[in-house]
XYZ file of C-alpha atoms in Angstrom:
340
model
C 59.393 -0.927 10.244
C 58.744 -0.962 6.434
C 55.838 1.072 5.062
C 54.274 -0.367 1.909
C 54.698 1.500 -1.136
C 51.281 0.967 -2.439
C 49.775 2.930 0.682
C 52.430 5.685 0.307
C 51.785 6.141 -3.074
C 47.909 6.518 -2.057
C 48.605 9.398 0.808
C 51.051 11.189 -1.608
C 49.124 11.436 -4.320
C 46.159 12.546 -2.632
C 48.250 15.440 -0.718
C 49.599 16.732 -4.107
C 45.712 16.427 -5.026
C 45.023 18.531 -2.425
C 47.548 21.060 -2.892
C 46.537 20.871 -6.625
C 43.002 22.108 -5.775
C 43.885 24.789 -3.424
C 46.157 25.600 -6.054
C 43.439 26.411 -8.508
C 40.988 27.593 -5.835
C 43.608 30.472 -5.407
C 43.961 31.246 -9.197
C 40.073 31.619 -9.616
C 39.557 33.946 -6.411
C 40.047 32.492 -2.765
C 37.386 34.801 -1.495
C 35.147 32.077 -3.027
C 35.276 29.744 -0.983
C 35.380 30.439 2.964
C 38.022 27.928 3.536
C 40.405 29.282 1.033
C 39.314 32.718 2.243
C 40.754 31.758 6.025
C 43.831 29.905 4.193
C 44.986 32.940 2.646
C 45.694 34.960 5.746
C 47.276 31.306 7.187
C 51.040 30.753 6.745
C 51.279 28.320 4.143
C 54.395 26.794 4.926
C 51.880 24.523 7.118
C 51.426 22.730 3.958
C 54.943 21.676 3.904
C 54.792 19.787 7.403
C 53.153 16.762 6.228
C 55.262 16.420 2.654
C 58.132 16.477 5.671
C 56.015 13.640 7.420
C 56.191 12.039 3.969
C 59.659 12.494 3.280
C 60.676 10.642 7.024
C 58.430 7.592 5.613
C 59.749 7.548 2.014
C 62.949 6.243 3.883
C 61.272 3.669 5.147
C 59.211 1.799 2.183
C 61.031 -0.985 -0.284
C 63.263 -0.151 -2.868
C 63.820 1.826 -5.104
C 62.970 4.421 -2.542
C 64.390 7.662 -4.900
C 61.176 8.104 -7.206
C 59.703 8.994 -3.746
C 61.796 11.254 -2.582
C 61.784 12.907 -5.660
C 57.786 12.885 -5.399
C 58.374 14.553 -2.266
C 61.104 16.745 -3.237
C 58.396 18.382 -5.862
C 55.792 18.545 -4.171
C 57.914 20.694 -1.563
C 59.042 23.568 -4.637
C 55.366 23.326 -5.585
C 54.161 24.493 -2.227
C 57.213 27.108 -1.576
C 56.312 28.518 -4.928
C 52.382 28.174 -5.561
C 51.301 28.771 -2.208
C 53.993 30.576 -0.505
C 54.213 32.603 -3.487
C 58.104 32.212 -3.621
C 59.534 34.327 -6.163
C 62.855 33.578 -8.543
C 63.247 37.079 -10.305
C 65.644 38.873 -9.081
C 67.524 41.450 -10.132
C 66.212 42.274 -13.989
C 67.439 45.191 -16.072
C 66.988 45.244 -19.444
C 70.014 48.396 -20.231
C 68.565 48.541 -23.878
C 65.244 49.738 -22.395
C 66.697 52.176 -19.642
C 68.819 53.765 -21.639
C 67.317 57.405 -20.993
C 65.765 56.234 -17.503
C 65.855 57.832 -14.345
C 66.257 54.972 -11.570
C 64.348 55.714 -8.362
C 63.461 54.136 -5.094
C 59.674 53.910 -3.653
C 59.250 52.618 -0.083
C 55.460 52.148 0.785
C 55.586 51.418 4.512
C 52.355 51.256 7.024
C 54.374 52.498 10.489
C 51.894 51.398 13.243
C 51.353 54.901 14.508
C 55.021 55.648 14.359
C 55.483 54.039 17.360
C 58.998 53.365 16.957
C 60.298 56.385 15.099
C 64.188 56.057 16.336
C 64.029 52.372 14.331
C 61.819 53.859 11.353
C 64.217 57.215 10.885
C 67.293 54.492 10.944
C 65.334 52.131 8.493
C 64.650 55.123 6.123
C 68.326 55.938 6.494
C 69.861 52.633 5.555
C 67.393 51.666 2.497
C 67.761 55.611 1.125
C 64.572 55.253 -1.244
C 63.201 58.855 -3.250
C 59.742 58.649 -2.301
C 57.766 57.207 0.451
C 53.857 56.114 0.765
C 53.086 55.942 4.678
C 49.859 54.065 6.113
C 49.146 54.601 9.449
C 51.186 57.681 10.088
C 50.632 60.380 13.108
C 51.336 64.300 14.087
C 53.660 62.744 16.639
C 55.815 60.908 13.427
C 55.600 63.614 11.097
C 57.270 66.076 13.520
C 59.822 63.253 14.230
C 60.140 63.036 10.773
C 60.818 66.676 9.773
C 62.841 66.870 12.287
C 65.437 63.681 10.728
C 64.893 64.677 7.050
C 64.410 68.516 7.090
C 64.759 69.036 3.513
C 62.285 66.803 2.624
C 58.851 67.499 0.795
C 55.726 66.129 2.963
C 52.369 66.034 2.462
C 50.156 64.211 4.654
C 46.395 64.246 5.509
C 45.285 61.977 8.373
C 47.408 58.513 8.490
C 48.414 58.826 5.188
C 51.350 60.351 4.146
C 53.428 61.210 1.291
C 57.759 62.213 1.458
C 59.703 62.867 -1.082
C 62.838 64.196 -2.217
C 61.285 65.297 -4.823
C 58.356 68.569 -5.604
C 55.412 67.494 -5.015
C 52.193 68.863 -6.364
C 48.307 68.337 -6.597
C 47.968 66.467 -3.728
C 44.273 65.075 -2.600
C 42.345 62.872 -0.604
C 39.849 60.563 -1.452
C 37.903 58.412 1.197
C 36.726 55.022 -0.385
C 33.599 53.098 0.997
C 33.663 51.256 4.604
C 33.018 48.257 5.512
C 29.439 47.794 6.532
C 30.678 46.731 10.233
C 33.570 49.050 10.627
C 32.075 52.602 10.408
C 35.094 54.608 12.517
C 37.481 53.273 9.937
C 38.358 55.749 6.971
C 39.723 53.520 3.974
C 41.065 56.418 1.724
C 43.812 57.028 -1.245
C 45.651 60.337 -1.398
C 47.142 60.795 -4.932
C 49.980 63.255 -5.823
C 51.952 64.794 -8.754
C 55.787 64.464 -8.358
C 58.555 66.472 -10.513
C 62.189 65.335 -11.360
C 63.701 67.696 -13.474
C 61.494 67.617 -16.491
C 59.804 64.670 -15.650
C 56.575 64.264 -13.871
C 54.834 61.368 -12.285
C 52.130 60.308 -9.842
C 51.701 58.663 -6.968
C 48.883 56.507 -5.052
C 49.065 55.623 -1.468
C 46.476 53.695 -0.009
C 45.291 51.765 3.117
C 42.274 49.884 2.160
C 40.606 47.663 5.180
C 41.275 44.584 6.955
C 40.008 41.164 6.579
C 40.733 40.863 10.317
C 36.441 40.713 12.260
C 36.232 37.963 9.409
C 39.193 36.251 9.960
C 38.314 36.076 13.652
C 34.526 35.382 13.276
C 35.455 32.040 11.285
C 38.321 31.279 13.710
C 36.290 31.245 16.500
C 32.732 29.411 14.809
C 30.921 32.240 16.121
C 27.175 32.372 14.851
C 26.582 34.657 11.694
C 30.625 34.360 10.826
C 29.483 32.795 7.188
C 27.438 36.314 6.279
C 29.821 38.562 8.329
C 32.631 37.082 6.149
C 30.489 37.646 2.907
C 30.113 41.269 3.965
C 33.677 41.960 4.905
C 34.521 40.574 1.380
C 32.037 42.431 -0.644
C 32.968 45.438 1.134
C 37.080 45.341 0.254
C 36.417 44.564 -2.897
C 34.363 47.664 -3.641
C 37.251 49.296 -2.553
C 39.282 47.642 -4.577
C 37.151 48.529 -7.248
C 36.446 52.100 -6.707
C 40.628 52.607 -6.464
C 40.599 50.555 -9.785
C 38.235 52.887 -11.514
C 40.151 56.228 -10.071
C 43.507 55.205 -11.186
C 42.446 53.935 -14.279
C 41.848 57.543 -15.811
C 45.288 58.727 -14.399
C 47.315 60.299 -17.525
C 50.388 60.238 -15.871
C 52.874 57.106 -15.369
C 51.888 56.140 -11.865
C 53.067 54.219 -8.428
C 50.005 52.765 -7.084
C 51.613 51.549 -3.114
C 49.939 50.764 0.332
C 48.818 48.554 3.116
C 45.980 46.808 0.626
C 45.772 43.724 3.677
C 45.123 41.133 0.842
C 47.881 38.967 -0.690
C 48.229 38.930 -4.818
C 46.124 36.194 -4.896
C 43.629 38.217 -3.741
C 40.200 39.215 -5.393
C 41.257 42.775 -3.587
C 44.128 42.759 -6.294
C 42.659 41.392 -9.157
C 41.141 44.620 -10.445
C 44.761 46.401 -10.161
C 46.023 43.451 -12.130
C 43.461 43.620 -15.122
C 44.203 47.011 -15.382
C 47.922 45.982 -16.505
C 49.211 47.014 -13.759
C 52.466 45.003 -12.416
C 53.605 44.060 -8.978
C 57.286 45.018 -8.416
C 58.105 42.229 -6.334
C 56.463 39.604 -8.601
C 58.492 41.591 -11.282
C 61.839 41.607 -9.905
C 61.667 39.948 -6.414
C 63.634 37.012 -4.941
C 62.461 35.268 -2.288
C 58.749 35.270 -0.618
C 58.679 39.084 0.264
C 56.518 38.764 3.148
C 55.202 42.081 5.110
C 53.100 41.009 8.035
C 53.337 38.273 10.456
C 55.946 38.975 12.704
C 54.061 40.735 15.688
C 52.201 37.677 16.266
C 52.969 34.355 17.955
C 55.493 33.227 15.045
C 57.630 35.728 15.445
C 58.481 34.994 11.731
C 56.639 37.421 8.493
C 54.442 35.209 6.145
C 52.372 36.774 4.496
C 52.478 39.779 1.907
C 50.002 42.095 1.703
C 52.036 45.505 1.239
C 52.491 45.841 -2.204
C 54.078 48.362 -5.151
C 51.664 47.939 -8.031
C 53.873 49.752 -11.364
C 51.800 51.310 -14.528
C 52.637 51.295 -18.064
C 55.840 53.637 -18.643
C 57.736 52.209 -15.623
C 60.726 49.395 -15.545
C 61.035 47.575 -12.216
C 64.503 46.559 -11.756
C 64.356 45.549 -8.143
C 62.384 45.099 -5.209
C 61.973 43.059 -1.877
C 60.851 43.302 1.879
C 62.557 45.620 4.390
C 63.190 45.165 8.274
C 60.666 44.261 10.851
C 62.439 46.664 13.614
C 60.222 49.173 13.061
C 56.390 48.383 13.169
C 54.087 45.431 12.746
C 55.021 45.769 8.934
C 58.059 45.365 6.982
C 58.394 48.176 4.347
C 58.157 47.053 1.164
C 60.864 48.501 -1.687
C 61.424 48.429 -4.929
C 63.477 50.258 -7.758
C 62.086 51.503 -10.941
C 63.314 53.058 -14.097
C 61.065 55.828 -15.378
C 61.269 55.718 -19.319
C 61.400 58.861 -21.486
């Protein structure tokens, strides 16, 4: 069976039309739009499954059949790296600038409860990072913890939680404002001061809310879903904002690290970003870096919404996605130089 070329040329350039918009949609704030809202939470390598359609029929139009495979062939790196947020970095040093550095290793990691601790105490073992932002910690965990890494420092205060090797100082809580339909929920940030040798710097961990009552309200067409969603979104990104505005008068060189459930596409990120600060993965990431995902149906992480956000004063030399063995996260890690 031979396919015409004129009416594959007309489906493929409308599909990389479509991607094109959703493409733009994304770089102007998804939460606009209720359909690029639900996309963003959707694993977008669905948008590859037709330009594999395509690719199957490309074989079967008249010659010359290579400028559509190649049509195909690009519009499959556009989607793995505009919409599945693919990321070619890698390893990046720059030795000039970290001359007088001191290299360490942040692991922000929401735990599920601790659920799991044998697989989180053998995850924290392997990876070896400095410091460690946990979301979603418990009294049960902690002991566990203290118990595997005695000579650690720990603060925590409710689910969040802050260990170091490290002294760590000035530690406080601050709750942030919840979502209209979500009262029991505490979104919060807990800051802290940490010392290496004569160095000091500060961290943020934070757990801001979920897009999930949303999510589900468009899902399933129930009635009022359009202003619940409109809610839910105003109210993360006030969060976002308030956490904007506190760590925007930090003095310090700062990790800002957490479960923020929002991809860097985001709205919820967009303040952090303006600020200047940088995303260690985007930095010096290879590969999609996904975080969540896995403890559903797929089986398979696609979507990243644990991130490292780096101020002014840091150099991020590496950074990528841990193991899913130990919650309904991955861990995200990444490596930065602190400059003197």
């Amino acid at each position: 069976m031979r396919i015409s070329r004129e009416k594959f040329n007309t489906i493929a350039y409308a599909y990389s039309a479509l991607l094109t918009l959703i493409f733009f949609i994304n770089q102007t704030g998804p939460e606009n739009n209720i359909f690029a809202f639900a996309n963003l939470y959707l694993p977008q390598s669905y948008w590859a499954a037709p330009i594999l359609v395509l690719l199957v029929a490309a074989l079967f139009i008249e010659s010359p059949r290579l400028p559509s495979l190649i049509h195909c062939s690009l519009m499959l790196i556009f989607v793995a790296t505009a919409l599945m947020d693919f990321r070619f970095a890698g390893i990046v040093l720059d030795k000039g600038s970290s001359r007088n550095a001191t290299p360490i290793r942040f692991m922000t990691y929401n735990i599920n409860g601790g659920k799991n601790a044998p697989a989180l105490v053998r995850i924290i073992l392997d990876e070896s990072p400095s410091v460690i932002l946990f979301q979603e910690s418990s009294p049960d965990f902690l002991r566990d913890f203290r118990t595997s890494f005695p000579a650690w420092n720990i603060i925590a205060n409710d689910d969040l939680m802050i260990a170091s090797i490290y002294e760590i100082s000035d530690f406080e809580r601050v709750d942030l404002p919840k979502l209209s339909n979500d009262e029991w929920k505490r979104p919060a940030y807990v800051r802290a001061v940490l010392t290496n040798g004569r160095s000091q710097f500060a961290v943020y961990n934070t757990h801001l809310s979920t897009p999930r009552e949303a999510l589900n309200s468009i899902r399933s067409l129930e009635p009022g879903f359009f202003e619940l969603t409109k809610l839910n979104i105003r109210d993360r990104e006030e969060q976002s904002n308030w956490l904007a505005k506190a760590v925007s008068k930090e003095k310090l060189p700062f990790i800002l690290g957490g479960d923020f459930n929002a991809p860097e596409k985001s709205i919820m990120i967009s303040p952090f970003i303006k600020l200047g600060l940088k995303s260690a993965f985007s930095e010096c990431g290879f590969g999609f870096g996904y975080t969540k995902g896995h403890d559903i149906q797929l089986g398979v992480s696609y979507v990243r919404i644990d991130h490292i956000l780096i101020s002014d004063g840091w150099l991020p030399v590496y950074s990528r996605a841990g193991s899913s063995l130990g919650s309904d996260h991955r861990p995200m890690l990444a490596d930065a130089l602190l400059l003197e």
